[in-house]
Amino acid sequence: MVRVEFLGPIQKEPLEIDIKNLNELATILQDDSDMQEWLQNSAVAVNDTLVSSREHPLHDGDKIVLLPPVCGG
Amino acid sequence: MLYLYDGALDVPTILKEWYEQEDKSNYGAYIPFIGTIRDEDGIDGLSFDVYEPILTSWFEAWQNKAKQKGAIIKMAHSRGDVMLHESSYIAAVFSPKRRVALEFIDEFVEDFKASAPIWKYDLRDGERIYAKDRSTAIKGSGLLA
């Protein structure tokens, strides 16, 4: 089981799901109407490290966060 | 060092503290950048969400880059609401010579705007509205699209 959190302005409760990689997460979120405006412009981190491949393996207890466009300062 | 505060930054206190932390460290230059909320577009203020774990690792990577040039960086940022003419952001570079600090503060603040996991909202009539059109997608975004 992994936990998926949605940061900043993405108004969505965390998910607890049983998936093995980010391809599976992409499939789930692409079917979620709440996520359509965010998938194209959000970065992904696994255990607080940004990742660049959907093949990134996931393990039980991993935390995934989605980071929408930022603007500090 | 990275400092996060709830609400507006106390600019004179922070600048003085940072100065006193380093006044015997033999740095020749102390160059601060202070970001202030401007009265524009009818906003009452701004509000910020901060994701601290990734902000901390991003900041540590910059601190390591600074160290290679004999410099250090300090940064303070607000969480929550900050009203007009208050400050939400201070960054400062200390370095042996001014040229390194001047260049470094520019590079650091640009990358901060593009990469630091902080989300900005306009405050208008008691509402908190995501500043989407002023925000930048982090490099590598769209992985799940």
PDB file of N, CA and C in Angstrom, chain A residues 7-9 22 25-26 29-30 37-45 48 50-54 63 65-73, chain B residues 48-49 51 53-54 57 77 88-89 112-121 130 132 134-145:
ATOM      1  N   LEU A   7      -0.712  18.318  -3.134  1.00  0.00           N
ATOM      2  CA  LEU A   7      -0.248  19.506  -2.414  1.00  0.00           C
ATOM      3  C   LEU A   7      -0.868  20.797  -2.941  1.00  0.00           C
ATOM      4  N   GLY A   8      -0.683  21.859  -2.138  1.00  0.00           N
ATOM      5  CA  GLY A   8      -1.084  23.199  -2.543  1.00  0.00           C
ATOM      6  C   GLY A   8      -2.555  23.276  -2.913  1.00  0.00           C
ATOM      7  N   PRO A   9      -2.845  23.826  -4.103  1.00  0.00           N
ATOM      8  CA  PRO A   9      -4.229  24.123  -4.458  1.00  0.00           C
ATOM      9  C   PRO A   9      -5.034  22.917  -4.937  1.00  0.00           C
ATOM     10  N   LEU A  22       4.507   3.991 -11.047  1.00  0.00           N
ATOM     11  CA  LEU A  22       3.764   5.228 -11.328  1.00  0.00           C
ATOM     12  C   LEU A  22       2.888   5.107 -12.576  1.00  0.00           C
ATOM     13  N   LEU A  25      -0.399   4.485 -11.201  1.00  0.00           N
ATOM     14  CA  LEU A  25      -0.987   5.707 -10.633  1.00  0.00           C
ATOM     15  C   LEU A  25      -1.511   6.618 -11.752  1.00  0.00           C
ATOM     16  N   ALA A  26      -0.740   6.724 -12.848  1.00  0.00           N
ATOM     17  CA  ALA A  26      -1.173   7.559 -13.973  1.00  0.00           C
ATOM     18  C   ALA A  26      -2.524   7.079 -14.496  1.00  0.00           C
ATOM     19  N   LEU A  29      -5.289   8.129 -12.032  1.00  0.00           N
ATOM     20  CA  LEU A  29      -5.578   9.572 -11.965  1.00  0.00           C
ATOM     21  C   LEU A  29      -6.118  10.113 -13.290  1.00  0.00           C
ATOM     22  N   GLN A  30      -5.740   9.487 -14.391  1.00  0.00           N
ATOM     23  CA  GLN A  30      -6.273   9.935 -15.690  1.00  0.00           C
ATOM     24  C   GLN A  30      -7.780   9.695 -15.782  1.00  0.00           C
ATOM     25  N   GLU A  37      -7.194  18.955 -14.701  1.00  0.00           N
ATOM     26  CA  GLU A  37      -6.464  20.221 -14.856  1.00  0.00           C
ATOM     27  C   GLU A  37      -5.068  20.185 -14.228  1.00  0.00           C
ATOM     28  N   TRP A  38      -4.745  19.116 -13.498  1.00  0.00           N
ATOM     29  CA  TRP A  38      -3.489  19.099 -12.742  1.00  0.00           C
ATOM     30  C   TRP A  38      -2.432  18.142 -13.286  1.00  0.00           C
ATOM     31  N   LEU A  39      -2.813  17.105 -14.012  1.00  0.00           N
ATOM     32  CA  LEU A  39      -1.822  16.086 -14.384  1.00  0.00           C
ATOM     33  C   LEU A  39      -0.734  16.654 -15.294  1.00  0.00           C
ATOM     34  N   GLN A  40      -1.122  17.504 -16.223  1.00  0.00           N
ATOM     35  CA  GLN A  40      -0.161  18.046 -17.183  1.00  0.00           C
ATOM     36  C   GLN A  40       0.879  18.964 -16.529  1.00  0.00           C
ATOM     37  N   ASN A  41       0.485  19.633 -15.440  1.00  0.00           N
ATOM     38  CA  ASN A  41       1.371  20.658 -14.877  1.00  0.00           C
ATOM     39  C   ASN A  41       1.910  20.312 -13.483  1.00  0.00           C
ATOM     40  N   SER A  42       1.730  19.058 -13.072  1.00  0.00           N
ATOM     41  CA  SER A  42       2.224  18.689 -11.740  1.00  0.00           C
ATOM     42  C   SER A  42       3.452  17.794 -11.817  1.00  0.00           C
ATOM     43  N   ALA A  43       4.392  18.051 -10.900  1.00  0.00           N
ATOM     44  CA  ALA A  43       5.560  17.189 -10.727  1.00  0.00           C
ATOM     45  C   ALA A  43       5.230  16.122  -9.679  1.00  0.00           C
ATOM     46  N   VAL A  44       6.053  15.074  -9.661  1.00  0.00           N
ATOM     47  CA  VAL A  44       5.795  13.933  -8.786  1.00  0.00           C
ATOM     48  C   VAL A  44       7.042  13.655  -7.950  1.00  0.00           C
ATOM     49  N   ALA A  45       6.842  13.431  -6.659  1.00  0.00           N
ATOM     50  CA  ALA A  45       7.949  13.028  -5.793  1.00  0.00           C
ATOM     51  C   ALA A  45       7.577  11.737  -5.083  1.00  0.00           C
ATOM     52  N   ASP A  48       9.626  12.134  -1.016  1.00  0.00           N
ATOM     53  CA  ASP A  48      10.141  13.509  -1.007  1.00  0.00           C
ATOM     54  C   ASP A  48      11.345  13.741  -1.917  1.00  0.00           C
ATOM     55  N   LEU A  50      12.015  14.232  -6.086  1.00  0.00           N
ATOM     56  CA  LEU A  50      11.346  14.353  -7.390  1.00  0.00           C
ATOM     57  C   LEU A  50      11.791  13.214  -8.299  1.00  0.00           C
ATOM     58  N   VAL A  51      10.860  12.658  -9.058  1.00  0.00           N
ATOM     59  CA  VAL A  51      11.191  11.545  -9.959  1.00  0.00           C
ATOM     60  C   VAL A  51      10.858  11.946 -11.397  1.00  0.00           C
ATOM     61  N   SER A  52      11.550  11.268 -12.341  1.00  0.00           N
ATOM     62  CA  SER A  52      11.396  11.634 -13.752  1.00  0.00           C
ATOM     63  C   SER A  52      10.972  10.455 -14.619  1.00  0.00           C
ATOM     64  N   SER A  53      10.705   9.299 -14.017  1.00  0.00           N
ATOM     65  CA  SER A  53      10.295   8.135 -14.810  1.00  0.00           C
ATOM     66  C   SER A  53       9.078   7.469 -14.178  1.00  0.00           C
ATOM     67  N   ARG A  54       8.134   7.103 -15.029  1.00  0.00           N
ATOM     68  CA  ARG A  54       6.963   6.373 -14.544  1.00  0.00           C
ATOM     69  C   ARG A  54       7.298   4.950 -14.126  1.00  0.00           C
ATOM     70  N   LYS A  63       5.554   7.153   0.122  1.00  0.00           N
ATOM     71  CA  LYS A  63       4.694   8.347   0.042  1.00  0.00           C
ATOM     72  C   LYS A  63       4.939   9.049  -1.282  1.00  0.00           C
ATOM     73  N   VAL A  65       3.878  12.379  -3.619  1.00  0.00           N
ATOM     74  CA  VAL A  65       3.186  13.681  -3.588  1.00  0.00           C
ATOM     75  C   VAL A  65       3.133  14.261  -4.995  1.00  0.00           C
ATOM     76  N   LEU A  66       2.040  14.927  -5.298  1.00  0.00           N
ATOM     77  CA  LEU A  66       1.906  15.665  -6.557  1.00  0.00           C
ATOM     78  C   LEU A  66       2.043  17.141  -6.258  1.00  0.00           C
ATOM     79  N   LEU A  67       2.952  17.810  -7.015  1.00  0.00           N
ATOM     80  CA  LEU A  67       3.255  19.227  -6.766  1.00  0.00           C
ATOM     81  C   LEU A  67       2.798  20.057  -7.972  1.00  0.00           C
ATOM     82  N   PRO A  68       1.739  20.816  -7.835  1.00  0.00           N
ATOM     83  CA  PRO A  68       1.278  21.680  -8.928  1.00  0.00           C
ATOM     84  C   PRO A  68       2.198  22.901  -9.078  1.00  0.00           C
ATOM     85  N   PRO A  69       1.958  23.762 -10.083  1.00  0.00           N
ATOM     86  CA  PRO A  69       2.840  24.910 -10.319  1.00  0.00           C
ATOM     87  C   PRO A  69       3.032  25.780  -9.076  1.00  0.00           C
ATOM     88  N   VAL A  70       4.293  26.234  -8.907  1.00  0.00           N
ATOM     89  CA  VAL A  70       4.701  26.916  -7.668  1.00  0.00           C
ATOM     90  C   VAL A  70       4.901  28.418  -7.896  1.00  0.00           C
ATOM     91  N   CYS A  71       4.863  29.160  -6.803  1.00  0.00           N
ATOM     92  CA  CYS A  71       5.133  30.601  -6.869  1.00  0.00           C
ATOM     93  C   CYS A  71       5.440  31.109  -5.468  1.00  0.00           C
ATOM     94  N   GLY A  72       6.703  30.959  -5.071  1.00  0.00           N
ATOM     95  CA  GLY A  72       7.080  31.469  -3.754  1.00  0.00           C
ATOM     96  C   GLY A  72       7.421  32.945  -3.820  1.00  0.00           C
ATOM     97  N   GLY A  73       7.673  33.508  -2.665  1.00  0.00           N
ATOM     98  CA  GLY A  73       8.169  34.882  -2.596  1.00  0.00           C
ATOM     99  C   GLY A  73       7.102  35.921  -2.383  1.00  0.00           C
TER     100      GLY A  73
ATOM    101  N   PHE B  48       0.285  31.741   1.651  1.00  0.00           N
ATOM    102  CA  PHE B  48       1.246  30.758   1.154  1.00  0.00           C
ATOM    103  C   PHE B  48       1.064  29.402   1.833  1.00  0.00           C
ATOM    104  N   ASP B  49       1.156  28.344   0.994  1.00  0.00           N
ATOM    105  CA  ASP B  49       1.339  26.971   1.489  1.00  0.00           C
ATOM    106  C   ASP B  49       2.791  26.593   1.219  1.00  0.00           C
ATOM    107  N   TYR B  51       5.578  23.263   1.365  1.00  0.00           N
ATOM    108  CA  TYR B  51       5.826  21.833   1.604  1.00  0.00           C
ATOM    109  C   TYR B  51       7.273  21.697   2.078  1.00  0.00           C
ATOM    110  N   PRO B  53       9.366  19.316   3.498  1.00  0.00           N
ATOM    111  CA  PRO B  53      10.427  18.313   3.227  1.00  0.00           C
ATOM    112  C   PRO B  53      11.206  18.603   1.939  1.00  0.00           C
ATOM    113  N   ILE B  54      10.505  18.930   0.858  1.00  0.00           N
ATOM    114  CA  ILE B  54      11.218  19.158  -0.403  1.00  0.00           C
ATOM    115  C   ILE B  54      11.849  20.552  -0.427  1.00  0.00           C
ATOM    116  N   SER B  57      15.264  20.065   1.233  1.00  0.00           N
ATOM    117  CA  SER B  57      16.303  19.420   0.411  1.00  0.00           C
ATOM    118  C   SER B  57      16.731  20.331  -0.740  1.00  0.00           C
ATOM    119  N   HIS B  77      10.877  32.526   4.924  1.00  0.00           N
ATOM    120  CA  HIS B  77       9.636  32.601   4.148  1.00  0.00           C
ATOM    121  C   HIS B  77       8.438  32.446   5.085  1.00  0.00           C
ATOM    122  N   SER B  88       7.102  38.662   2.876  1.00  0.00           N
ATOM    123  CA  SER B  88       6.904  37.207   2.963  1.00  0.00           C
ATOM    124  C   SER B  88       8.186  36.437   2.656  1.00  0.00           C
ATOM    125  N   TYR B  89       9.220  37.153   2.208  1.00  0.00           N
ATOM    126  CA  TYR B  89      10.401  36.430   1.726  1.00  0.00           C
ATOM    127  C   TYR B  89      11.662  37.265   1.903  1.00  0.00           C
ATOM    128  N   PHE B 112      14.529  29.723  -6.991  1.00  0.00           N
ATOM    129  CA  PHE B 112      13.498  29.694  -5.946  1.00  0.00           C
ATOM    130  C   PHE B 112      12.115  29.859  -6.576  1.00  0.00           C
ATOM    131  N   LYS B 113      11.992  30.841  -7.462  1.00  0.00           N
ATOM    132  CA  LYS B 113      10.691  31.101  -8.098  1.00  0.00           C
ATOM    133  C   LYS B 113      10.222  29.919  -8.933  1.00  0.00           C
ATOM    134  N   ALA B 114      11.171  29.209  -9.565  1.00  0.00           N
ATOM    135  CA  ALA B 114      10.817  28.139 -10.495  1.00  0.00           C
ATOM    136  C   ALA B 114      10.666  26.771  -9.837  1.00  0.00           C
ATOM    137  N   SER B 115      11.278  26.597  -8.673  1.00  0.00           N
ATOM    138  CA  SER B 115      11.403  25.237  -8.134  1.00  0.00           C
ATOM    139  C   SER B 115      10.948  25.046  -6.693  1.00  0.00           C
ATOM    140  N   ALA B 116      10.983  26.075  -5.866  1.00  0.00           N
ATOM    141  CA  ALA B 116      10.690  25.866  -4.442  1.00  0.00           C
ATOM    142  C   ALA B 116       9.214  25.496  -4.261  1.00  0.00           C
ATOM    143  N   PRO B 117       8.922  24.443  -3.501  1.00  0.00           N
ATOM    144  CA  PRO B 117       7.537  23.973  -3.362  1.00  0.00           C
ATOM    145  C   PRO B 117       6.707  24.855  -2.420  1.00  0.00           C
ATOM    146  N   ILE B 118       6.331  26.010  -2.966  1.00  0.00           N
ATOM    147  CA  ILE B 118       5.530  27.002  -2.237  1.00  0.00           C
ATOM    148  C   ILE B 118       4.409  27.433  -3.178  1.00  0.00           C
ATOM    149  N   TRP B 119       3.184  27.535  -2.636  1.00  0.00           N
ATOM    150  CA  TRP B 119       2.030  27.919  -3.459  1.00  0.00           C
ATOM    151  C   TRP B 119       1.446  29.216  -2.935  1.00  0.00           C
ATOM    152  N   LYS B 120       1.157  30.112  -3.887  1.00  0.00           N
ATOM    153  CA  LYS B 120       0.719  31.467  -3.557  1.00  0.00           C
ATOM    154  C   LYS B 120      -0.759  31.641  -3.879  1.00  0.00           C
ATOM    155  N   TYR B 121      -1.455  32.336  -3.009  1.00  0.00           N
ATOM    156  CA  TYR B 121      -2.884  32.627  -3.187  1.00  0.00           C
ATOM    157  C   TYR B 121      -3.100  34.126  -2.997  1.00  0.00           C
ATOM    158  N   TYR B 130      -5.994  30.732  -5.644  1.00  0.00           N
ATOM    159  CA  TYR B 130      -4.698  30.257  -6.159  1.00  0.00           C
ATOM    160  C   TYR B 130      -4.224  31.151  -7.307  1.00  0.00           C
ATOM    161  N   LYS B 132      -2.750  30.971 -10.079  1.00  0.00           N
ATOM    162  CA  LYS B 132      -2.339  29.997 -11.097  1.00  0.00           C
ATOM    163  C   LYS B 132      -1.557  30.644 -12.243  1.00  0.00           C
ATOM    164  N   ARG B 134       0.361  33.098 -12.286  1.00  0.00           N
ATOM    165  CA  ARG B 134       1.703  33.585 -11.919  1.00  0.00           C
ATOM    166  C   ARG B 134       2.604  32.438 -11.449  1.00  0.00           C
ATOM    167  N   SER B 135       2.083  31.216 -11.541  1.00  0.00           N
ATOM    168  CA  SER B 135       2.836  30.073 -11.031  1.00  0.00           C
ATOM    169  C   SER B 135       3.568  29.361 -12.170  1.00  0.00           C
ATOM    170  N   THR B 136       4.614  28.624 -11.795  1.00  0.00           N
ATOM    171  CA  THR B 136       5.471  27.936 -12.768  1.00  0.00           C
ATOM    172  C   THR B 136       5.468  26.440 -12.474  1.00  0.00           C
ATOM    173  N   ALA B 137       5.250  25.640 -13.532  1.00  0.00           N
ATOM    174  CA  ALA B 137       5.308  24.187 -13.354  1.00  0.00           C
ATOM    175  C   ALA B 137       6.752  23.787 -13.055  1.00  0.00           C
ATOM    176  N   ILE B 138       6.943  22.938 -12.057  1.00  0.00           N
ATOM    177  CA  ILE B 138       8.287  22.450 -11.710  1.00  0.00           C
ATOM    178  C   ILE B 138       8.831  21.614 -12.874  1.00  0.00           C
ATOM    179  N   LYS B 139      10.149  21.709 -13.099  1.00  0.00           N
ATOM    180  CA  LYS B 139      10.790  20.958 -14.178  1.00  0.00           C
ATOM    181  C   LYS B 139      10.437  19.463 -14.049  1.00  0.00           C
ATOM    182  N   GLY B 140      10.022  18.870 -15.145  1.00  0.00           N
ATOM    183  CA  GLY B 140       9.645  17.444 -15.115  1.00  0.00           C
ATOM    184  C   GLY B 140       8.167  17.213 -14.884  1.00  0.00           C
ATOM    185  N   SER B 141       7.389  18.295 -14.815  1.00  0.00           N
ATOM    186  CA  SER B 141       5.939  18.138 -14.598  1.00  0.00           C
ATOM    187  C   SER B 141       5.297  17.442 -15.788  1.00  0.00           C
ATOM    188  N   GLY B 142       4.142  16.820 -15.513  1.00  0.00           N
ATOM    189  CA  GLY B 142       3.398  16.143 -16.575  1.00  0.00           C
ATOM    190  C   GLY B 142       3.707  14.660 -16.669  1.00  0.00           C
ATOM    191  N   LEU B 143       4.464  14.137 -15.719  1.00  0.00           N
ATOM    192  CA  LEU B 143       4.853  12.726 -15.749  1.00  0.00           C
ATOM    193  C   LEU B 143       3.651  11.787 -15.776  1.00  0.00           C
ATOM    194  N   LEU B 144       2.574  12.185 -15.132  1.00  0.00           N
ATOM    195  CA  LEU B 144       1.409  11.293 -15.035  1.00  0.00           C
ATOM    196  C   LEU B 144       0.325  11.612 -16.053  1.00  0.00           C
ATOM    197  N   ALA B 145       0.575  12.586 -16.938  1.00  0.00           N
ATOM    198  CA  ALA B 145      -0.464  12.995 -17.895  1.00  0.00           C
ATOM    199  C   ALA B 145      -0.594  11.982 -19.038  1.00  0.00           C
TER     200      ALA B 145
END
